[in-house]
Amino acid sequence: MRNPYAAAYVAGAVGTGALGVLVSVRNATLGHAPPYAARNIARHVLGRLFGRKLSRHEASRWAFALRAGYGPLLGMGWGLVRRRTSKWTLLHSGVLLGLGVLAFERAAFPVFKATALANTWSRAEHVWLFAQTAVFGVVTEATMRWLVKEEPTTP
């Protein structure tokens, strides 16, 4: 793909799509959706914004919309900064992206009152948040590498 910004957008969308599979496994393993599930975030944040409680169906629809925008935008942000890590191994570069997303989310959740306080989450919920951000990072970076062929540098 010639346009690296378009590639980054697509890569973020693919990374988000990969989370769809992981979310099913996560919820089944936990026995419930964690506080940071997109549906729960939509319910908290948008419910306050709209001044009413969202139904489960509404929250699910908004969660889809939030993910559809959020993942590709994260991909585009990564596309702007990944030049320095594109020579790293896929795992190192992808996990770095995942850690960046994790740090951003851990900082943003309390600011936007999007979730219950992190100290109320179970250990498994913390592990799953790390896992899902790492998967997003690795899949997004793998997609970027597939879509964007680096130009060889000449001396």
mmCIF file of C-alpha atoms in Angstrom:
data_model
loop_
_atom_site.group_PDB
_atom_site.id
_atom_site.type_symbol
_atom_site.label_atom_id
_atom_site.label_comp_id
_atom_site.label_asym_id
_atom_site.label_seq_id
_atom_site.Cartn_x
_atom_site.Cartn_y
_atom_site.Cartn_z
ATOM 1 C CA MET A 1 0.000 0.000 0.000
ATOM 2 C CA ARG A 2 1.508 3.306 -1.043
ATOM 3 C CA ASN A 3 -0.163 5.533 1.538
ATOM 4 C CA PRO A 4 1.261 4.735 4.987
ATOM 5 C CA TYR A 5 -1.617 6.554 6.723
ATOM 6 C CA ALA A 6 -4.208 4.448 4.944
ATOM 7 C CA ALA A 7 -2.157 1.360 5.804
ATOM 8 C CA ALA A 8 -2.035 2.423 9.452
ATOM 9 C CA TYR A 9 -5.807 2.942 9.486
ATOM 10 C CA VAL A 10 -6.377 -0.504 7.980
ATOM 11 C CA ALA A 11 -3.837 -2.080 10.353
ATOM 12 C CA GLY A 12 -5.643 -0.587 13.360
ATOM 13 C CA ALA A 13 -8.938 -1.927 12.022
ATOM 14 C CA VAL A 14 -7.435 -5.404 11.574
ATOM 15 C CA GLY A 15 -5.978 -5.258 15.101
ATOM 16 C CA THR A 16 -9.409 -4.323 16.409
ATOM 17 C CA GLY A 17 -10.974 -7.186 14.479
ATOM 18 C CA ALA A 18 -8.541 -9.631 16.068
ATOM 19 C CA LEU A 19 -9.784 -8.490 19.457
ATOM 20 C CA GLY A 20 -13.293 -9.657 18.574
ATOM 21 C CA VAL A 21 -12.127 -13.252 18.755
ATOM 22 C CA LEU A 22 -10.110 -12.666 21.914
ATOM 23 C CA VAL A 23 -13.013 -10.902 23.636
ATOM 24 C CA SER A 24 -15.180 -14.018 23.320
ATOM 25 C CA VAL A 25 -12.461 -16.118 24.932
ATOM 26 C CA ARG A 26 -11.828 -13.445 27.588
ATOM 27 C CA ASN A 27 -15.479 -13.191 28.597
ATOM 28 C CA ALA A 28 -15.913 -16.969 28.667
ATOM 29 C CA THR A 29 -12.779 -17.382 30.779
ATOM 30 C CA LEU A 30 -13.741 -14.625 33.220
ATOM 31 C CA GLY A 31 -17.402 -15.649 33.269
ATOM 32 C CA HIS A 32 -18.409 -12.019 32.654
ATOM 33 C CA ALA A 33 -17.429 -8.958 30.677
ATOM 34 C CA PRO A 34 -14.734 -7.020 32.561
ATOM 35 C CA PRO A 35 -15.204 -3.382 33.606
ATOM 36 C CA TYR A 36 -13.182 -2.219 30.577
ATOM 37 C CA ALA A 37 -15.350 -4.068 28.046
ATOM 38 C CA ALA A 38 -16.371 -1.615 25.326
ATOM 39 C CA ARG A 39 -20.049 -2.160 26.150
ATOM 40 C CA ASN A 40 -19.461 -1.212 29.787
ATOM 41 C CA ILE A 41 -17.423 1.838 28.819
ATOM 42 C CA ALA A 42 -20.146 2.948 26.404
ATOM 43 C CA ARG A 43 -22.730 2.454 29.110
ATOM 44 C CA HIS A 44 -20.802 4.574 31.652
ATOM 45 C CA VAL A 45 -19.441 7.359 29.476
ATOM 46 C CA LEU A 46 -22.234 7.780 26.952
ATOM 47 C CA GLY A 47 -24.911 7.224 29.587
ATOM 48 C CA ARG A 48 -23.538 10.238 31.448
ATOM 49 C CA LEU A 49 -23.216 12.208 28.224
ATOM 50 C CA PHE A 50 -26.819 11.464 27.189
ATOM 51 C CA GLY A 51 -28.127 11.890 30.718
ATOM 52 C CA ARG A 52 -29.815 8.490 30.828
ATOM 53 C CA LYS A 53 -29.025 4.839 31.297
ATOM 54 C CA LEU A 54 -28.341 3.031 28.026
ATOM 55 C CA SER A 55 -30.039 -0.297 27.436
ATOM 56 C CA ARG A 56 -27.831 -3.339 26.930
ATOM 57 C CA HIS A 57 -28.663 -3.265 23.205
ATOM 58 C CA GLU A 58 -27.843 0.441 22.878
ATOM 59 C CA ALA A 59 -24.585 -0.001 24.765
ATOM 60 C CA SER A 60 -23.601 -2.878 22.467
ATOM 61 C CA ARG A 61 -24.294 -0.787 19.359
ATOM 62 C CA TRP A 62 -22.320 2.158 20.722
ATOM 63 C CA ALA A 63 -19.503 -0.186 21.747
ATOM 64 C CA PHE A 64 -19.212 -1.338 18.139
ATOM 65 C CA ALA A 65 -19.057 2.280 16.984
ATOM 66 C CA LEU A 66 -16.448 3.153 19.605
ATOM 67 C CA ARG A 67 -14.240 0.206 18.619
ATOM 68 C CA ALA A 68 -14.679 0.976 14.909
ATOM 69 C CA GLY A 69 -13.231 4.432 15.459
ATOM 70 C CA TYR A 70 -10.794 3.834 18.296
ATOM 71 C CA GLY A 71 -8.744 0.970 16.835
ATOM 72 C CA PRO A 72 -8.068 2.561 13.444
ATOM 73 C CA LEU A 73 -7.167 5.862 15.125
ATOM 74 C CA LEU A 74 -4.695 4.036 17.369
ATOM 75 C CA GLY A 75 -3.289 2.426 14.229
ATOM 76 C CA MET A 76 -2.849 5.834 12.619
ATOM 77 C CA GLY A 77 -1.102 7.157 15.712
ATOM 78 C CA TRP A 78 1.193 4.154 15.641
ATOM 79 C CA GLY A 79 1.856 4.761 11.964
ATOM 80 C CA LEU A 80 3.214 8.197 12.852
ATOM 81 C CA VAL A 81 5.712 6.924 15.434
ATOM 82 C CA ARG A 82 6.595 3.389 14.361
ATOM 83 C CA ARG A 83 9.413 4.353 12.013
ATOM 84 C CA ARG A 84 11.876 4.025 14.883
ATOM 85 C CA THR A 85 10.694 0.519 15.804
ATOM 86 C CA SER A 86 10.060 -0.910 12.339
ATOM 87 C CA LYS A 87 13.516 -2.546 12.397
ATOM 88 C CA TRP A 88 12.753 -4.275 15.697
ATOM 89 C CA THR A 89 11.311 -7.771 15.768
ATOM 90 C CA LEU A 90 7.569 -8.000 15.221
ATOM 91 C CA LEU A 91 7.014 -9.132 18.801
ATOM 92 C CA HIS A 92 9.058 -6.309 20.344
ATOM 93 C CA SER A 93 7.504 -3.603 18.200
ATOM 94 C CA GLY A 94 3.968 -4.964 18.568
ATOM 95 C CA VAL A 95 4.211 -5.375 22.332
ATOM 96 C CA LEU A 96 5.554 -1.820 22.579
ATOM 97 C CA LEU A 97 2.419 -0.609 20.792
ATOM 98 C CA GLY A 98 0.310 -2.747 23.121
ATOM 99 C CA LEU A 99 2.040 -1.309 26.184
ATOM 100 C CA GLY A 100 1.429 2.192 24.858
ATOM 101 C CA VAL A 101 -2.266 1.441 24.445
ATOM 102 C CA LEU A 102 -2.351 -0.124 27.914
ATOM 103 C CA ALA A 103 -0.737 2.956 29.473
ATOM 104 C CA PHE A 104 -3.105 5.262 27.617
ATOM 105 C CA GLU A 105 -6.171 3.299 28.675
ATOM 106 C CA ARG A 106 -5.048 2.971 32.288
ATOM 107 C CA ALA A 107 -4.615 6.768 32.388
ATOM 108 C CA ALA A 108 -7.819 7.579 30.469
ATOM 109 C CA PHE A 109 -10.259 5.255 32.276
ATOM 110 C CA PRO A 110 -10.224 7.199 35.554
ATOM 111 C CA VAL A 111 -10.163 10.601 33.834
ATOM 112 C CA PHE A 112 -13.335 9.801 31.889
ATOM 113 C CA LYS A 113 -14.792 7.688 34.703
ATOM 114 C CA ALA A 114 -15.149 4.976 32.081
ATOM 115 C CA THR A 115 -14.688 2.010 34.431
ATOM 116 C CA ALA A 116 -14.743 1.075 38.065
ATOM 117 C CA LEU A 117 -11.460 1.878 39.783
ATOM 118 C CA ALA A 118 -8.673 -0.450 38.694
ATOM 119 C CA ASN A 119 -7.993 -1.502 42.283
ATOM 120 C CA THR A 120 -11.429 -3.184 42.282
ATOM 121 C CA TRP A 121 -10.592 -5.363 39.272
ATOM 122 C CA SER A 122 -9.585 -8.974 39.701
ATOM 123 C CA ARG A 123 -6.061 -10.113 38.896
ATOM 124 C CA ALA A 124 -7.466 -11.993 35.896
ATOM 125 C CA GLU A 125 -9.097 -8.808 34.575
ATOM 126 C CA HIS A 126 -5.736 -7.012 34.760
ATOM 127 C CA VAL A 127 -4.031 -9.895 32.934
ATOM 128 C CA TRP A 128 -6.675 -9.918 30.220
ATOM 129 C CA LEU A 129 -6.324 -6.168 29.651
ATOM 130 C CA PHE A 130 -2.585 -6.631 29.143
ATOM 131 C CA ALA A 131 -3.218 -9.608 26.848
ATOM 132 C CA GLN A 132 -5.762 -7.826 24.683
ATOM 133 C CA THR A 133 -3.613 -4.706 24.259
ATOM 134 C CA ALA A 134 -0.607 -6.894 23.397
ATOM 135 C CA VAL A 135 -2.641 -8.834 20.814
ATOM 136 C CA PHE A 136 -3.899 -5.578 19.331
ATOM 137 C CA GLY A 137 -0.324 -4.295 19.132
ATOM 138 C CA VAL A 138 1.176 -7.394 17.542
ATOM 139 C CA VAL A 139 -1.643 -7.854 15.009
ATOM 140 C CA THR A 140 -1.608 -4.153 14.121
ATOM 141 C CA GLU A 141 2.170 -4.144 13.663
ATOM 142 C CA ALA A 142 2.087 -7.388 11.642
ATOM 143 C CA THR A 143 -0.531 -5.863 9.362
ATOM 144 C CA MET A 144 1.550 -2.693 8.972
ATOM 145 C CA ARG A 145 4.561 -4.775 7.985
ATOM 146 C CA TRP A 146 2.509 -6.648 5.441
ATOM 147 C CA LEU A 147 0.945 -3.516 3.949
ATOM 148 C CA VAL A 148 3.899 -1.120 4.023
ATOM 149 C CA LYS A 149 7.099 -2.219 2.385
ATOM 150 C CA GLU A 150 9.991 -0.169 3.718
ATOM 151 C CA GLU A 151 12.110 1.520 1.063
ATOM 152 C CA PRO A 152 15.706 0.303 1.196
ATOM 153 C CA THR A 153 18.097 3.046 2.188
ATOM 154 C CA THR A 154 20.983 3.795 -0.132
ATOM 155 C CA PRO A 155 24.314 5.127 1.155
#
